[in-house]
Coordinates of C-alpha atoms in Angstrom, one line a residue:
M1 CA 46.3 -36.7 -19.0
I2 CA 47.6 -36.4 -15.4
A3 CA 50.5 -34.4 -16.6
G4 CA 48.1 -32.0 -18.4
I5 CA 46.1 -31.7 -15.2
V6 CA 49.3 -30.7 -13.2
E7 CA 50.3 -28.3 -15.8
L8 CA 46.9 -26.6 -15.8
S9 CA 46.8 -26.5 -11.9
V10 CA 50.4 -24.9 -12.0
K11 CA 49.4 -22.4 -14.6
W12 CA 46.0 -21.4 -12.9
R13 CA 47.0 -21.8 -9.3
G14 CA 44.9 -18.9 -8.1
L15 CA 41.8 -20.6 -9.7
V16 CA 42.7 -23.9 -8.0
A17 CA 42.9 -22.2 -4.9
I18 CA 39.7 -20.5 -5.3
V19 CA 38.1 -23.7 -6.2
A20 CA 39.4 -25.4 -2.9
V21 CA 38.2 -22.8 -0.9
V22 CA 34.5 -23.1 -2.5
I23 CA 34.8 -26.9 -1.9
L24 CA 35.7 -26.3 1.7
I25 CA 32.9 -23.9 2.3
G26 CA 30.3 -26.0 0.4
G27 CA 31.4 -29.1 2.2
V28 CA 31.2 -27.5 5.5
F29 CA 27.7 -26.3 4.8
L30 CA 26.6 -29.7 3.6
L31 CA 28.2 -31.3 6.8
R32 CA 26.0 -29.2 9.0
T33 CA 22.9 -30.8 7.6
L34 CA 24.4 -34.3 7.4
P35 CA 22.4 -36.8 9.5
I36 CA 24.6 -38.2 12.0
D37 CA 24.4 -41.7 13.6
A38 CA 26.9 -44.2 15.2
I39 CA 24.9 -47.3 14.0
P40 CA 24.6 -47.7 10.4
D41 CA 21.0 -48.5 9.4
L42 CA 21.3 -51.6 7.0
S43 CA 17.9 -53.0 7.4
D44 CA 15.3 -53.5 4.6
P45 CA 12.1 -51.3 4.2
Q46 CA 9.8 -53.0 6.8
V47 CA 6.1 -52.4 7.6
I48 CA 4.7 -54.0 10.9
V49 CA 1.2 -54.5 11.3
F50 CA 0.0 -54.8 14.9
T51 CA -3.3 -56.2 16.1
E52 CA -4.6 -56.8 19.6
F53 CA -7.0 -59.6 20.4
P54 CA -7.4 -59.4 24.2
G55 CA -7.8 -62.5 26.2
Q56 CA -7.1 -65.0 23.4
A57 CA -4.6 -67.8 23.3
P58 CA -1.7 -67.8 20.8
Q59 CA -3.5 -70.6 18.8
V60 CA -6.5 -68.7 18.5
V61 CA -4.7 -65.3 17.6
E62 CA -2.8 -67.4 14.9
D63 CA -5.9 -68.8 13.3
Q64 CA -8.3 -66.0 13.3
I65 CA -5.8 -63.0 13.1
T66 CA -2.2 -63.6 12.0
Y67 CA -2.9 -66.4 9.2
P68 CA -5.8 -64.2 7.5
L69 CA -3.5 -61.1 7.4
V70 CA -0.4 -63.0 6.3
T71 CA -2.3 -64.6 3.2
A72 CA -3.9 -61.1 2.4
L73 CA -0.5 -59.4 2.5
L74 CA 1.4 -61.8 0.5
T75 CA 0.3 -60.1 -2.7
V76 CA 1.4 -56.6 -1.9
P77 CA 3.7 -55.2 -4.6
R78 CA 7.4 -55.3 -4.1
A79 CA 6.8 -57.3 -0.8
R80 CA 9.7 -59.8 -0.4
V81 CA 8.9 -61.6 2.8
V82 CA 5.9 -61.8 4.9
R83 CA 6.3 -63.2 8.6
G84 CA 3.7 -63.5 11.3
Q85 CA 4.1 -63.9 15.0
S86 CA 1.4 -64.7 17.5
M87 CA 1.4 -64.1 21.1
F88 CA -1.0 -64.0 24.0
G89 CA -3.7 -61.4 22.8
L90 CA -1.2 -59.9 20.2
S91 CA -0.6 -60.5 16.6
F92 CA 2.5 -59.1 14.7
V93 CA 2.8 -59.3 10.8
Y94 CA 6.2 -58.1 9.4
V95 CA 6.3 -57.3 5.7
L96 CA 9.8 -56.8 4.1
F97 CA 10.2 -55.1 0.7
D98 CA 12.8 -55.0 -1.8
E99 CA 15.6 -52.6 -1.2
G100 CA 15.1 -49.0 -2.4
T101 CA 11.4 -49.1 -1.9
D102 CA 10.1 -46.0 -0.3
L103 CA 8.9 -46.6 3.2
Y104 CA 5.7 -44.3 3.0
W105 CA 4.6 -45.9 -0.4
A106 CA 5.2 -49.3 1.3
R107 CA 2.9 -48.2 4.3
S108 CA 0.3 -46.9 2.0
R109 CA 0.1 -50.2 -0.1
V110 CA -0.1 -52.3 3.1
L111 CA -2.9 -50.1 4.4
E112 CA -4.7 -50.7 1.3
F113 CA -4.6 -54.5 1.5
L114 CA -5.6 -54.1 5.3
N115 CA -9.0 -52.7 4.2
G116 CA -9.7 -55.8 2.2
A117 CA -8.5 -58.1 4.8
A118 CA -10.4 -56.6 7.8
A119 CA -13.7 -58.4 6.4
D120 CA -12.2 -61.6 7.5
L121 CA -11.3 -60.7 11.0
P122 CA -13.3 -61.0 14.2
D123 CA -15.6 -58.1 15.1
R124 CA -14.2 -55.2 16.8
V125 CA -10.5 -56.2 15.9
R126 CA -8.7 -53.6 14.0
P127 CA -5.4 -54.1 12.9
R128 CA -3.0 -50.9 12.7
L129 CA 0.4 -49.9 11.3
G130 CA 3.6 -49.9 13.6
P131 CA 5.6 -46.7 13.6
D132 CA 7.7 -45.6 10.6
A133 CA 11.0 -46.4 12.1
T134 CA 13.6 -49.1 11.5
G135 CA 15.4 -51.7 13.9
V136 CA 17.9 -49.1 14.9
G137 CA 15.4 -46.3 15.8
W138 CA 15.8 -46.7 19.5
V139 CA 18.1 -43.7 20.3
F140 CA 16.7 -42.6 23.7
Q141 CA 15.3 -44.2 27.0
Y142 CA 14.5 -42.6 30.3
A143 CA 13.1 -43.6 33.6
V144 CA 10.4 -41.8 35.6
Q145 CA 11.3 -41.8 39.4
G146 CA 9.6 -40.7 42.5
A147 CA 10.0 -41.5 46.1
G148 CA 6.5 -42.4 47.7
Y149 CA 4.8 -42.8 44.1
R150 CA 3.3 -46.3 43.3
P151 CA 4.4 -47.9 39.8
D152 CA 0.7 -47.5 38.5
E153 CA 0.9 -43.6 39.5
L154 CA 4.4 -43.1 37.7
R155 CA 3.0 -45.1 34.8
S156 CA 0.1 -42.8 34.5
I157 CA 2.4 -39.8 34.7
Q158 CA 4.3 -41.5 31.8
D159 CA 1.3 -42.3 29.6
W160 CA -0.9 -39.3 30.1
Y161 CA 1.9 -36.5 30.3
L162 CA 5.3 -37.3 29.1
R163 CA 4.5 -39.4 26.2
F164 CA 2.0 -37.0 24.6
G165 CA 4.6 -34.2 25.1
L166 CA 7.3 -36.1 23.5
Q167 CA 5.4 -37.4 20.5
G168 CA 5.2 -33.9 19.0
V169 CA 9.0 -33.7 18.9
P170 CA 10.0 -33.6 15.3
G171 CA 11.7 -36.7 14.1
V172 CA 10.1 -38.9 16.8
A173 CA 7.9 -41.8 15.6
E174 CA 6.8 -43.3 18.7
V175 CA 7.2 -43.2 22.5
A176 CA 6.6 -46.6 24.1
S177 CA 6.0 -46.9 27.7
V178 CA 7.5 -49.7 29.7
G179 CA 7.2 -50.9 33.2
G180 CA 4.7 -50.2 35.9
Y181 CA 0.9 -51.0 35.8
V182 CA -1.9 -49.5 33.5
K183 CA -4.9 -48.6 35.5
Q184 CA -8.2 -50.2 34.4
Y185 CA -11.6 -50.7 35.7
Q186 CA -12.2 -54.2 36.5
V187 CA -15.6 -56.0 36.7
L188 CA -15.0 -59.5 38.5
L189 CA -18.1 -61.6 37.9
N190 CA -19.4 -63.9 40.4
P191 CA -20.8 -67.0 38.7
T192 CA -23.0 -67.9 41.7
R193 CA -24.7 -64.4 41.8
L194 CA -25.2 -64.7 37.9
L195 CA -27.1 -67.8 38.3
A196 CA -29.1 -66.8 41.1
F197 CA -30.4 -63.6 39.4
G198 CA -30.5 -65.1 36.0
V199 CA -28.0 -62.8 34.3
T200 CA -25.5 -63.9 31.8
A201 CA -22.0 -62.3 31.3
E202 CA -23.0 -60.9 27.8
E203 CA -25.6 -58.8 29.4
V204 CA -23.1 -57.3 31.9
V205 CA -20.9 -56.3 29.1
R206 CA -23.6 -55.0 27.0
V207 CA -24.9 -52.8 29.8
I208 CA -21.8 -51.4 30.5
R209 CA -20.7 -50.7 27.0
S210 CA -24.1 -49.0 26.2
S211 CA -24.0 -46.9 29.4
N212 CA -20.6 -45.3 28.7
R213 CA -21.7 -42.7 26.2
D214 CA -23.0 -39.1 25.8
V215 CA -26.1 -38.5 23.7
G216 CA -27.3 -35.2 22.0
A217 CA -31.0 -34.3 21.5
R218 CA -32.7 -31.3 20.0
T219 CA -32.9 -27.7 21.3
V220 CA -35.2 -26.3 23.8
E221 CA -36.4 -22.6 23.2
V222 CA -36.7 -20.5 26.4
A223 CA -37.3 -16.9 26.3
A224 CA -36.1 -16.4 22.7
G225 CA -33.0 -18.3 23.4
E226 CA -32.2 -22.0 22.3
Y227 CA -30.6 -24.4 24.7
M228 CA -29.0 -27.5 23.5
V229 CA -30.1 -30.9 25.0
R230 CA -27.5 -33.2 26.0
G231 CA -27.5 -36.5 27.9
R232 CA -24.3 -37.1 30.0
G233 CA -23.7 -40.8 30.4
Y234 CA -19.9 -41.1 30.6
L235 CA -18.9 -43.5 33.5
R236 CA -16.6 -41.6 35.8
G237 CA -15.7 -44.0 38.6
V238 CA -16.3 -47.4 40.3
S239 CA -19.5 -46.1 41.8
D240 CA -21.0 -45.4 38.4
I241 CA -20.4 -48.7 37.1
S242 CA -21.5 -50.5 40.1
S243 CA -24.9 -48.9 40.1
L244 CA -25.9 -49.8 36.5
A245 CA -29.0 -51.7 36.2
I246 CA -28.7 -54.9 34.2
T247 CA -32.4 -56.3 34.5
A248 CA -35.2 -56.5 37.2
T249 CA -36.4 -59.3 39.3
D250 CA -40.1 -60.6 39.3
R251 CA -41.0 -57.9 42.1
G252 CA -39.4 -55.1 40.0
V253 CA -36.5 -54.8 42.0
P254 CA -33.4 -53.7 39.6
V255 CA -30.4 -56.1 39.5
R256 CA -27.2 -53.9 39.4
V257 CA -23.7 -54.7 38.4
E258 CA -22.8 -54.7 42.1
D259 CA -25.2 -57.3 42.6
V260 CA -23.4 -59.9 40.4
A261 CA -19.9 -58.6 40.4
D262 CA -17.1 -56.8 42.4
V263 CA -15.9 -53.6 40.6
T264 CA -12.5 -52.3 41.4
I265 CA -9.4 -50.3 39.9
G266 CA -6.7 -52.7 39.1
P267 CA -3.6 -53.3 36.9
D268 CA -3.9 -54.5 33.4
L269 CA -2.3 -57.8 32.5
R270 CA 1.4 -57.4 31.6
L271 CA 3.9 -59.8 29.9
G272 CA 7.1 -58.0 31.1
V273 CA 8.8 -55.9 33.9
T274 CA 11.6 -53.4 33.8
E275 CA 14.0 -52.4 36.6
L276 CA 16.7 -49.9 37.2
N277 CA 20.2 -50.6 38.4
G278 CA 18.9 -53.7 40.2
E279 CA 17.1 -51.5 42.8
G280 CA 13.5 -52.6 41.9
E281 CA 10.8 -51.9 39.5
A282 CA 11.1 -48.7 37.3
V283 CA 8.8 -46.8 34.8
G284 CA 10.2 -45.2 31.8
G285 CA 9.7 -44.5 28.0
V286 CA 11.7 -45.5 24.8
V287 CA 12.0 -42.9 22.1
I288 CA 11.8 -44.3 18.7
M289 CA 13.2 -42.2 15.8
R290 CA 11.7 -42.0 12.2
Q291 CA 13.6 -43.4 9.3
G292 CA 16.0 -41.1 7.8
E293 CA 16.2 -38.6 10.6
N294 CA 19.2 -36.9 12.2
A295 CA 19.7 -38.9 15.4
L296 CA 21.8 -36.3 17.0
Q297 CA 19.1 -33.5 16.5
V298 CA 16.3 -35.8 17.4
I299 CA 18.0 -36.7 20.9
N300 CA 18.8 -33.1 21.4
A301 CA 15.3 -32.0 20.8
V302 CA 13.9 -34.7 23.1
K303 CA 16.4 -33.6 26.0
D304 CA 15.1 -30.0 25.5
K305 CA 11.5 -31.4 25.7
L306 CA 12.0 -33.4 28.7
E307 CA 13.5 -30.4 30.5
E308 CA 10.4 -28.2 29.6
L309 CA 8.1 -31.0 30.8
S310 CA 9.9 -31.4 34.0
A311 CA 8.4 -28.2 35.2
G312 CA 4.9 -29.8 35.3
L313 CA 5.9 -32.9 37.1
P314 CA 4.4 -33.7 40.5
P315 CA 6.8 -32.7 43.5
G316 CA 9.4 -35.4 44.0
V317 CA 9.0 -37.0 40.5
T318 CA 12.4 -36.8 38.3
I319 CA 13.3 -38.0 34.8
V320 CA 16.5 -40.0 34.7
P321 CA 18.2 -40.9 31.2
T322 CA 19.1 -44.5 30.9
Y323 CA 20.3 -44.7 27.3
D324 CA 21.5 -41.7 25.3
R325 CA 23.0 -42.6 21.8
S326 CA 24.3 -39.0 21.5
E327 CA 27.0 -40.0 23.7
L328 CA 28.2 -42.8 21.4
I329 CA 27.8 -40.6 18.4
R330 CA 29.8 -37.8 19.8
R331 CA 32.7 -40.2 20.7
A332 CA 32.6 -41.7 17.1
V333 CA 32.8 -38.1 15.6
G334 CA 35.6 -37.4 18.3
T335 CA 37.4 -40.5 17.0
L336 CA 37.0 -39.4 13.4
V337 CA 38.5 -35.9 14.1
R338 CA 41.4 -37.1 16.2
T339 CA 42.3 -39.7 13.6
L340 CA 42.4 -37.1 10.9
I341 CA 44.4 -34.8 12.9
E342 CA 46.8 -37.4 13.6
E343 CA 47.1 -38.5 10.0
S344 CA 47.6 -35.0 8.8
I345 CA 50.5 -34.6 11.2
I346 CA 52.0 -37.9 10.1
V347 CA 51.5 -37.1 6.4
A348 CA 53.2 -33.6 6.9
L349 CA 56.2 -35.1 8.9
V350 CA 56.7 -37.9 6.2
S351 CA 56.5 -35.2 3.3
A352 CA 58.8 -33.0 4.9
L353 CA 61.2 -35.6 5.7
F354 CA 61.5 -37.2 2.2
L355 CA 60.8 -33.8 0.2
F356 CA 62.7 -31.3 2.3
H357 CA 60.1 -28.8 1.1
F358 CA 57.4 -27.1 3.2
R359 CA 55.0 -26.0 0.5
S360 CA 54.9 -29.7 -1.0
A361 CA 54.1 -31.0 2.4
L362 CA 51.4 -28.4 3.0
V363 CA 49.7 -29.5 -0.3
A364 CA 49.6 -33.3 0.9
V365 CA 48.2 -32.0 4.2
A366 CA 45.5 -29.8 2.7
T367 CA 44.2 -32.5 0.3
L368 CA 43.3 -34.7 3.3
P369 CA 40.6 -32.8 4.9
L370 CA 39.4 -31.6 1.5
G371 CA 39.0 -35.4 0.4
I372 CA 37.1 -36.2 3.5
I373 CA 34.8 -33.2 2.9
L374 CA 34.1 -34.3 -0.6
A375 CA 33.3 -37.7 0.4
L376 CA 30.9 -36.7 3.1
A377 CA 29.2 -34.3 1.0
A378 CA 28.8 -36.9 -1.6
T379 CA 27.1 -39.0 1.0
R380 CA 24.8 -36.0 1.9
V381 CA 23.8 -35.5 -1.8
L382 CA 23.0 -39.1 -2.2
G383 CA 20.9 -39.3 1.0
V384 CA 23.1 -41.7 2.9

């Protein structure tokens, strides 16, 4: 059979050359769209369910959040393993599926079962799915620096400007903020004042929650024109919260929030800290890539977007890349190309040395890149 193939190839050498050129052109075209990454993704299809339960101990989170979710997700089709983890105010449930399961099919099925499990959870607790990424989706990280800016100011720039801009980049599943402080309005209740005015903590919470909203009404007709009536009630600062009336005394004097609590702007509770080069605390973001995307293209698009967003940063604020996988990818590709060239030269020298025939050596050298192009083209067709 091999002899017949060799005989036909010699007889139709022109056709063989044309086929080789077609394979070369088609392989190069497929390689241009081949997803490239330096770290192989060998993880199983996984869906993460994340739930916040602020202020609760890990045991309470385990009993009221994690355990009901784990028991409900055990019956998800094709689910192989369901794991739960409870932390202070946080619950994580990991659902691992059989190999070959489509990730988005798995996410939709988990979402269906979450709708049924929500009835067993406490009020105002809503579980949500994690990003559609894998364990190797961490492809880029950057730090936000600025002389004279506080960590909470840099964190606000990251949360309300950079993060929203990067989430629209194709292939990005999530942009996670790290470091700094998250600003929040804090109402620090005074137990002595609460007891003196006969006010409970639940009443303070209810008043603040009910007062922070806009309402709409009917229209008013004036001079053949209709005007919409709107009640503007959104809280816009510390003074608005402090002036809210909770109840009234026996003499009709209103009891306000500032009478029973101190209202300030402070940092949210955090469980970790980040620093850069040992020079102190830093604020930054972590870019997570979607499963199956081209890591090199995603990283290049993120860099272009960061350069575009830099024009809108406050004076003195800069973006410093701290982790860039594209450098590792380029080094890996460069190693492959260099090795291919070295092997081609060695094969050519060995063939010329033993055969003493230049054309025979050329045939052996030409088959090396064609073989690699065919192998990579097959991985592209198979979706690897």
